[in-house]
CSV table of C-alpha atoms in Angstrom, one decimal:
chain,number,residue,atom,x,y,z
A,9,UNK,CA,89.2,107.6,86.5
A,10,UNK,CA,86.1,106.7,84.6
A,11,UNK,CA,86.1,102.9,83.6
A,12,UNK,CA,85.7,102.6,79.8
A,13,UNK,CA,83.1,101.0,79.6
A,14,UNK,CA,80.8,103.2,81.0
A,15,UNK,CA,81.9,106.1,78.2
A,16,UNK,CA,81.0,103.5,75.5
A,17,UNK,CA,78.0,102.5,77.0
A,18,UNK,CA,77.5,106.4,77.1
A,19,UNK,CA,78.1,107.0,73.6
A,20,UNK,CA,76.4,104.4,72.4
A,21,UNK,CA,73.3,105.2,74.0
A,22,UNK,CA,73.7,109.0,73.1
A,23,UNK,CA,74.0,107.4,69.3
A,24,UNK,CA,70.8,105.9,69.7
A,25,UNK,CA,69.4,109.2,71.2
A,26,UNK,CA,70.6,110.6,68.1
A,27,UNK,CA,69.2,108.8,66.0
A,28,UNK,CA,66.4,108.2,68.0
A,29,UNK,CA,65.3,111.9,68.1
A,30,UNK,CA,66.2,112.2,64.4
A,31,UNK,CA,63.7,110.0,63.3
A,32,UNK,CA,60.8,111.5,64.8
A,33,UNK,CA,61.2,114.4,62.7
A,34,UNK,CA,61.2,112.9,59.9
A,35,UNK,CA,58.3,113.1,57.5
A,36,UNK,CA,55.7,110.0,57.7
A,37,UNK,CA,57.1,107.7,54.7
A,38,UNK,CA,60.4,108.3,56.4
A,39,UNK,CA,59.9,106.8,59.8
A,40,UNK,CA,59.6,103.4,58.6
A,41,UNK,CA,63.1,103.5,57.3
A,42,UNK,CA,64.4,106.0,59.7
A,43,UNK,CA,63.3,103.1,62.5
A,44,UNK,CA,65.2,100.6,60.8
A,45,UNK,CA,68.6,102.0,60.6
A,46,UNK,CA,67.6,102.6,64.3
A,47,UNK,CA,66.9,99.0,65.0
A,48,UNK,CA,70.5,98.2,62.7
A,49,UNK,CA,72.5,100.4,64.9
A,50,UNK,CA,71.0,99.1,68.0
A,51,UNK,CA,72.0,95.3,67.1
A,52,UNK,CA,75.4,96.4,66.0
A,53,UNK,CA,76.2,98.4,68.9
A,54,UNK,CA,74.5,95.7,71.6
A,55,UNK,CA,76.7,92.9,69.1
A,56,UNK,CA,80.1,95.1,69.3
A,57,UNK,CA,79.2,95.0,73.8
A,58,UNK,CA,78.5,91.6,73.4
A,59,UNK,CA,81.8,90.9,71.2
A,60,UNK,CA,84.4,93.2,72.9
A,61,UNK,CA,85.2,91.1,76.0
A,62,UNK,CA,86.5,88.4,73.8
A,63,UNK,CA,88.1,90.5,71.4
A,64,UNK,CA,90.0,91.8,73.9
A,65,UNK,CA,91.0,88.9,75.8
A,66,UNK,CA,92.7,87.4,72.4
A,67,UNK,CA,94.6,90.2,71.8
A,68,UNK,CA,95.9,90.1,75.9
A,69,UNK,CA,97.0,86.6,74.7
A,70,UNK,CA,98.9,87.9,71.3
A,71,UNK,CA,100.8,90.2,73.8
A,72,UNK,CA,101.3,87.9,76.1
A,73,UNK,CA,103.0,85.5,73.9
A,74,UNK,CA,105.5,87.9,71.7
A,75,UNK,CA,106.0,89.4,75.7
A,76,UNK,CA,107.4,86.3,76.4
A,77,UNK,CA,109.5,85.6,72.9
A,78,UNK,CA,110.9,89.2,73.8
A,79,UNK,CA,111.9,88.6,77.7
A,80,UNK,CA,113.3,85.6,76.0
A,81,UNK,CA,116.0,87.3,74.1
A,82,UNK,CA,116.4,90.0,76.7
A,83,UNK,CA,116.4,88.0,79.8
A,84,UNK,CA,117.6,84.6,78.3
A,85,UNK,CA,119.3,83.6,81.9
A,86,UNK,CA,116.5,84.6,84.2
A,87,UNK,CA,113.1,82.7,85.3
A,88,UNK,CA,109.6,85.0,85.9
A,89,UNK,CA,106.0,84.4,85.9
A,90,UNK,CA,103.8,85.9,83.8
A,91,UNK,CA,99.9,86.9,84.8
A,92,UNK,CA,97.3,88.2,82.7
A,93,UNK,CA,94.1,89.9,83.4
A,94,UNK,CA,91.0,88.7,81.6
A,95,UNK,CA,88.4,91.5,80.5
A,96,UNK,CA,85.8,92.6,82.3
A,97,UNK,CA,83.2,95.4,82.5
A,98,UNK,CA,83.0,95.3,86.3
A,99,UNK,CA,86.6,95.9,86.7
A,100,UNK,CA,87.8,99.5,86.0
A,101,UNK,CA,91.7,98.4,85.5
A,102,UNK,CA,93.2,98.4,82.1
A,103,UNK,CA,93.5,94.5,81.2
A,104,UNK,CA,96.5,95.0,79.0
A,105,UNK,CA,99.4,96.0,81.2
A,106,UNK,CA,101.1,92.2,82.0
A,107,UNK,CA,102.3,91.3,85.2
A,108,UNK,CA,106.1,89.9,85.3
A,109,UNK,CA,107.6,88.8,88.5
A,110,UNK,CA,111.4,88.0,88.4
A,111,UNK,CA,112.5,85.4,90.9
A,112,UNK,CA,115.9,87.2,91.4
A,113,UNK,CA,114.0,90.5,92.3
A,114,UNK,CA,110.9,88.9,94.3
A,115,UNK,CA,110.5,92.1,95.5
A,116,UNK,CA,109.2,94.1,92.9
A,117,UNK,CA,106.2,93.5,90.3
A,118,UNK,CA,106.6,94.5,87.0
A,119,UNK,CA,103.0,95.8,84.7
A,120,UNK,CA,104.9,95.4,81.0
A,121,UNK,CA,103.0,96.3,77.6
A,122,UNK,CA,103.9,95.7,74.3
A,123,UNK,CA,104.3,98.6,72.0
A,124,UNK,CA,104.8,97.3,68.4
A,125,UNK,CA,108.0,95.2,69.5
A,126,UNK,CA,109.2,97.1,72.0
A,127,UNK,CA,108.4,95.8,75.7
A,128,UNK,CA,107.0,99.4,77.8
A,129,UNK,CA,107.2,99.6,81.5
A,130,UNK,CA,103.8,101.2,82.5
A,131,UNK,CA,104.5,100.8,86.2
A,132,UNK,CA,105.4,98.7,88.7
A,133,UNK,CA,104.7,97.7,92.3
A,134,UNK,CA,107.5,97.4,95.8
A,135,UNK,CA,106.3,94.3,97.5
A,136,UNK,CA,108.4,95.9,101.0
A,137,UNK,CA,107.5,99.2,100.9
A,138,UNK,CA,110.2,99.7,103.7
A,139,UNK,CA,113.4,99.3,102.1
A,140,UNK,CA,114.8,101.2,99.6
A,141,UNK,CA,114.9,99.6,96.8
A,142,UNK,CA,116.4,100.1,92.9
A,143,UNK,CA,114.6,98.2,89.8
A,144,UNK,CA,116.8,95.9,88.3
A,145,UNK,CA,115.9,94.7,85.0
A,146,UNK,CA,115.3,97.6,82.4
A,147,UNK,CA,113.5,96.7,79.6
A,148,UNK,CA,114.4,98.0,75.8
């Protein structure tokens, strides 16, 4: 799977190709303004690479917290841990899927994402690969 960073990093330098290429066709008292917008788009799109890491990393926290007012009311009895991931271009794994680990089922991993206000099981992990094991906790 192709990280997603690299396709924006693709598209935003095929923008800049674009727009690039555009401008040398232009006529003569077009360039200067043609470079401009070139130079605008540049800053905005180097400003949105700059930005996106932290963007993304607040909104892990906004799910993290109404994931854990929802396993709240679902699970009011039970204890779990909660990790996040924090955002990074060098990693190539999705940072939103949260992982919950139940300490009644220690052997299983839970990767939970919120979907509006519903809690969505996008996978999960068997610690003892071994025994045969069933899920217990199914999330609504």
């Amino acid at each position: 799977m192709v990280p997603s960073f690299i396709l924006e990093g693709m598209t935003i330098v095929f923008i800049l190709l674009v727009i690039g290429c555009g401008v040398i066709f232009l006529p003569a008292r077009w360039k200067r303004y043609g470079l401009i917008l070139l130079g605008l788009v540049a800053i905005g799109c180097s400003s949105f690479w700059y930005v996106r890491p932290t963007l993304v990393d607040h909104q892990i926290v906004e799910n993290a917290e109404q994931l854990k007012e929802e396993l709240k009311r679902q699970f009011a009895d039970e204890a779990y841990t909660i990790k996040k991931q924090k955002f990074s271009y060098e990693s190539s794994s999705s940072p939103y899927p949260i992982e919950v680990e139940f300490e009644n089922e220690p052997n299983a991993t839970y990767f939970l994402r919120m979907d509006g206000d519903r809690i969505t099981l996008s996978g999960f992990i068997i610690k003892n690969e071994d025994v045969d094991y069933e899920l217990q906790h199914v999330f609504k």
